[in-house]
Short mmCIF file of C-alpha atoms in Angstrom, two decimals:
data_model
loop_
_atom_site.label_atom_id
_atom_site.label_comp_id
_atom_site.label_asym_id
_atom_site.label_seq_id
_atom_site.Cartn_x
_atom_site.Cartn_y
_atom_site.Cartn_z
CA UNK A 1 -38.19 -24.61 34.07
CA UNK A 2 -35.17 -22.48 33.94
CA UNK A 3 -33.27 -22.12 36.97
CA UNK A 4 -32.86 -18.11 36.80
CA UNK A 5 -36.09 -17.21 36.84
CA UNK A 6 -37.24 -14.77 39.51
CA UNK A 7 -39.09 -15.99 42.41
CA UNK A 8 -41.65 -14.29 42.02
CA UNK A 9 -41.85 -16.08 38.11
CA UNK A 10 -42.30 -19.30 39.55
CA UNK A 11 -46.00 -20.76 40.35
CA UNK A 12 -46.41 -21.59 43.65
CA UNK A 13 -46.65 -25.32 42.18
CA UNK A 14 -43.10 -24.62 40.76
CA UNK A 15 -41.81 -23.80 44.19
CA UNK A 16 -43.69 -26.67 45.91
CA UNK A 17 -41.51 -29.52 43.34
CA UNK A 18 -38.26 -27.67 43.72
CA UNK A 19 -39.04 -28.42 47.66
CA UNK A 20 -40.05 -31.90 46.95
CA UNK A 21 -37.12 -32.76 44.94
CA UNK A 22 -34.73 -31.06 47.80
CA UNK A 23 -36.43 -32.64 50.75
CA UNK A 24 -36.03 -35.99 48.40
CA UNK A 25 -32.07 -35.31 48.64
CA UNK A 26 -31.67 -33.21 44.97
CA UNK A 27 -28.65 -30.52 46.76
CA UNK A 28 -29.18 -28.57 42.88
CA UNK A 29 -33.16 -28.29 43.96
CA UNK A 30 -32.37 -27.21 46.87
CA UNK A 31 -29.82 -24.46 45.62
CA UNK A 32 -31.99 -23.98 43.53
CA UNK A 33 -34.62 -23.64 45.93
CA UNK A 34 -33.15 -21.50 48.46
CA UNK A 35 -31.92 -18.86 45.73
CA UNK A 36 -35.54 -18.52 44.63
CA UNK A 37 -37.26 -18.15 48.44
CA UNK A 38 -34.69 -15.64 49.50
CA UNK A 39 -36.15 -12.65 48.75
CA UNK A 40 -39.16 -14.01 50.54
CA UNK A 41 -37.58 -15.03 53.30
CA UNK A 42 -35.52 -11.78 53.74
CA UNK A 43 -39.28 -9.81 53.69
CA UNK A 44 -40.63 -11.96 56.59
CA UNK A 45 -37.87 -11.27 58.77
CA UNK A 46 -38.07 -7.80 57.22
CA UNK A 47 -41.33 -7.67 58.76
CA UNK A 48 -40.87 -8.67 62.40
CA UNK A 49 -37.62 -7.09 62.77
CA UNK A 50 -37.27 -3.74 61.76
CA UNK A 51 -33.36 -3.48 61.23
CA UNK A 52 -31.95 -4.30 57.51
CA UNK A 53 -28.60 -6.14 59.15
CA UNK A 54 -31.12 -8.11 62.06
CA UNK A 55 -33.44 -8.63 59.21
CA UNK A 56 -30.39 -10.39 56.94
CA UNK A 57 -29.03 -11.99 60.05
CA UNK A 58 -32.43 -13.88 60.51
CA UNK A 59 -32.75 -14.45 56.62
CA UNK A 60 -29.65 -16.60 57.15
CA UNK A 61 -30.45 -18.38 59.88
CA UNK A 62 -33.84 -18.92 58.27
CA UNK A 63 -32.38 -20.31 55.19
CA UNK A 64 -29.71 -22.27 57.15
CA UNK A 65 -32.43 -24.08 58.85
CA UNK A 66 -34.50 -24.55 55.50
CA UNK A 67 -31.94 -26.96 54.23
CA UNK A 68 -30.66 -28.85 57.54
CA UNK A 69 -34.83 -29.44 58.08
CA UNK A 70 -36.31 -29.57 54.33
CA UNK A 71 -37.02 -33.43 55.64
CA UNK A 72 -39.42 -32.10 58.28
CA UNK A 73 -41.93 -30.27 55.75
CA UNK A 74 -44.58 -32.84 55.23
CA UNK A 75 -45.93 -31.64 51.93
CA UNK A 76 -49.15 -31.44 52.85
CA UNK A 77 -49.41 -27.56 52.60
CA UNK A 78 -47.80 -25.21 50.64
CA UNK A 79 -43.57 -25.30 50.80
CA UNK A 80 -44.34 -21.43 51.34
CA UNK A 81 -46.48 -21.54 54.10
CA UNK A 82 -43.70 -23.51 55.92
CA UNK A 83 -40.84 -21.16 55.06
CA UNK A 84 -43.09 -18.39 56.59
CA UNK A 85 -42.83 -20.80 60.14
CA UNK A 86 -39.43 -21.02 59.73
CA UNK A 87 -38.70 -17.28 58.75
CA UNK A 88 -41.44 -15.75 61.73
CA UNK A 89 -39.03 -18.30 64.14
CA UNK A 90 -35.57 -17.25 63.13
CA UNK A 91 -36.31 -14.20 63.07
CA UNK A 92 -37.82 -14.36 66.89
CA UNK A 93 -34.81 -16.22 67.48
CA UNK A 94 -32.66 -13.26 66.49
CA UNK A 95 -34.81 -10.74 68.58
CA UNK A 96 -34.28 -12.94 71.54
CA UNK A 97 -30.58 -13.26 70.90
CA UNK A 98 -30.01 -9.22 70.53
CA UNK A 99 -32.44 -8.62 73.60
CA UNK A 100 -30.21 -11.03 76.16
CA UNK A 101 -27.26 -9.18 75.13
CA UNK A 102 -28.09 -5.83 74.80
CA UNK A 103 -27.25 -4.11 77.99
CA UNK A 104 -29.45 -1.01 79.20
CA UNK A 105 -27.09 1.78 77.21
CA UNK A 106 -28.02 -0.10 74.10
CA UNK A 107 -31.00 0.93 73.98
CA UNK A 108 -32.06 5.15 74.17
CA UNK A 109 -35.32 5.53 75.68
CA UNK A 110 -36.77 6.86 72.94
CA UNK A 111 -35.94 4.52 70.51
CA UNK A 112 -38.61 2.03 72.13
CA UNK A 113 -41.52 2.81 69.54
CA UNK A 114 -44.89 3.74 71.98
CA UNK A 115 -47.62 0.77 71.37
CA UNK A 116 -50.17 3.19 71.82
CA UNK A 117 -49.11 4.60 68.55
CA UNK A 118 -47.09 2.54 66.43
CA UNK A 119 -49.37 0.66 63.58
CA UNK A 120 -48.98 -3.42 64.28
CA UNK A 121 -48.84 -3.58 60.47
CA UNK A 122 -47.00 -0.54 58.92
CA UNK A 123 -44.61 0.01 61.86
CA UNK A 124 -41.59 -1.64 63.64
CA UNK A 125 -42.88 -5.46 64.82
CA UNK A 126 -41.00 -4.69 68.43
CA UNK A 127 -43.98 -3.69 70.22
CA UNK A 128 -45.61 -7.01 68.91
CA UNK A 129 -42.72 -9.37 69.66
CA UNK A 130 -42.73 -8.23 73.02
CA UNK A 131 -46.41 -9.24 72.95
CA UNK A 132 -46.17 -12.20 71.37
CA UNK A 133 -43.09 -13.17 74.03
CA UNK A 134 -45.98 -12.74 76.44
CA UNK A 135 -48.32 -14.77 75.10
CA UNK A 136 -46.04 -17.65 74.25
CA UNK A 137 -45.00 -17.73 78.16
CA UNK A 138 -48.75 -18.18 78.52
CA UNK A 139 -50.64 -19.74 76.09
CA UNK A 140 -47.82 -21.19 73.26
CA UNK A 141 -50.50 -22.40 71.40
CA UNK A 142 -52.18 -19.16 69.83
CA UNK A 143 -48.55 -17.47 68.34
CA UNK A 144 -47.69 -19.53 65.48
CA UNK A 145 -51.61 -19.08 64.44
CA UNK A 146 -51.92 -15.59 65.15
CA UNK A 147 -48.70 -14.47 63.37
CA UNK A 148 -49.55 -16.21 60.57
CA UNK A 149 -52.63 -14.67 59.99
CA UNK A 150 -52.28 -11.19 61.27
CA UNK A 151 -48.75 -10.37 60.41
CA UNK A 152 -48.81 -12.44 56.83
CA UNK A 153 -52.15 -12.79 56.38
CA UNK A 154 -52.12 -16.39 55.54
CA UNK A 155 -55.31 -17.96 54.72
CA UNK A 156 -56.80 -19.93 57.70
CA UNK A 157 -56.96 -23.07 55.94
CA UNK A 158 -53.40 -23.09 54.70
CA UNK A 159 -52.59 -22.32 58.99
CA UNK A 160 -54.48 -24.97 60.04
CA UNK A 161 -52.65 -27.47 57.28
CA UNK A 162 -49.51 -26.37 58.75
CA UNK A 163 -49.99 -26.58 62.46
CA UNK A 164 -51.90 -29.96 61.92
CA UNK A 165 -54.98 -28.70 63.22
CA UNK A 166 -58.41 -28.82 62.54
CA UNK A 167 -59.51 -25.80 61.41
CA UNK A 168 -61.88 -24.58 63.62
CA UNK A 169 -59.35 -25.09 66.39
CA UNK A 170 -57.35 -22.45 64.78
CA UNK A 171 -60.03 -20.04 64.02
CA UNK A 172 -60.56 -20.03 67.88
CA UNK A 173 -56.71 -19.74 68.63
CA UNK A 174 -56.62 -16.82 66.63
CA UNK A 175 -59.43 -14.87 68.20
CA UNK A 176 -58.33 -16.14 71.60
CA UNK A 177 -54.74 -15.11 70.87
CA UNK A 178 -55.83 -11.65 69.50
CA UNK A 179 -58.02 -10.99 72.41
CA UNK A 180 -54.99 -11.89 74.72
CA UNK A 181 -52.82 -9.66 72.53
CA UNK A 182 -54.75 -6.84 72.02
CA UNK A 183 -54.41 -4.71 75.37
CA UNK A 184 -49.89 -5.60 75.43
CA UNK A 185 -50.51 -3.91 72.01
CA UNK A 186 -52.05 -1.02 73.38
CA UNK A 187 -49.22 -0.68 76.01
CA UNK A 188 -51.83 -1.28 79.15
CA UNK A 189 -51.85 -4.53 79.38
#
């Protein structure tokens, strides 16, 4: 396997040993490893925050935290599914940081995007991290599902691997989380 292949070259198997061999203490897998998951990384945080300089801020602190806690992913899913965790969570992270300091002139009233009409999917994720700050207040239990499957559209059996569920437990936090969701989406809530 050479090491400049593209990231998206590499199997997902390919990906899952260069993770093994860094969480096992290799630093040149894990090099290794963070070069290829960057751009994957960078399109997470892409998604949730809709700024290219937030977006790379988050990357950052995504990868940062990918090789000070490689030791924590278990290996029982996919490496990938657990980047996406730690991507979705510095990237919140970052949106919580810039919210605390912005002060009201920051922000121009019409720069808030309108729930009503801004797509969940194609649009800016600000409407939905305001959602999802709700929910976690609430019910912590049904984000990490929910984002994972609406926002990357993970499989349900790879979510449930990764929060340690079973897997009908995370079918139901899904729908619960979406039904709790859906009406902060639409802005009446």
């Amino acid at each position: 396997m050479s090491g400049d292949r593209y990231a998206e070259q590499r199997t997902p198997d390919e990906v899952d040993e260069l993770a093994r061999r860094a969480r096992d203490g290799d630093r040149d897998a894990l090099e290794l490893l963070l070069t290829e998951v960057r751009p994957r990384t960078l399109n997470v945080c892409r998604g949730v925050l809709p700024y290219s300089g937030d977006a790379e801020d988050a990357c950052q602190e995504a990868l940062m935290n990918v090789a000070a806690k490689i030791g924590s992913w278990g290996g029982r899913g996919r490496f990938t599914t657990w980047l996406h965790v730690v991507a979705v969570n510095s990237a919140r992270t970052t949106y919580r940081r810039m919210k605390n300091q912005a002060t009201p002139s920051d922000v121009l009233p019409m720069e808030r995007p309108d729930p009503r009409t801004t797509s969940v999917i194609a649009g800016t994720r600000l409407d939905l991290l305001e959602a999802m700050e709700t929910l976690e207040h609430d019910h912590p239990q049904y984000v990490e599902p929910l984002l994972l499957r609406d926002v990357y559209g993970l499989p349900y059996e790879e979510i449930a691997a990764q929060v340690g569920v079973p897997l009908g437990t995370v079918k139901a936090q899904i729908h619960h989380g979406r039904r709790l969701v859906r009406p902060l989406l639409r802005g009446d809530g």
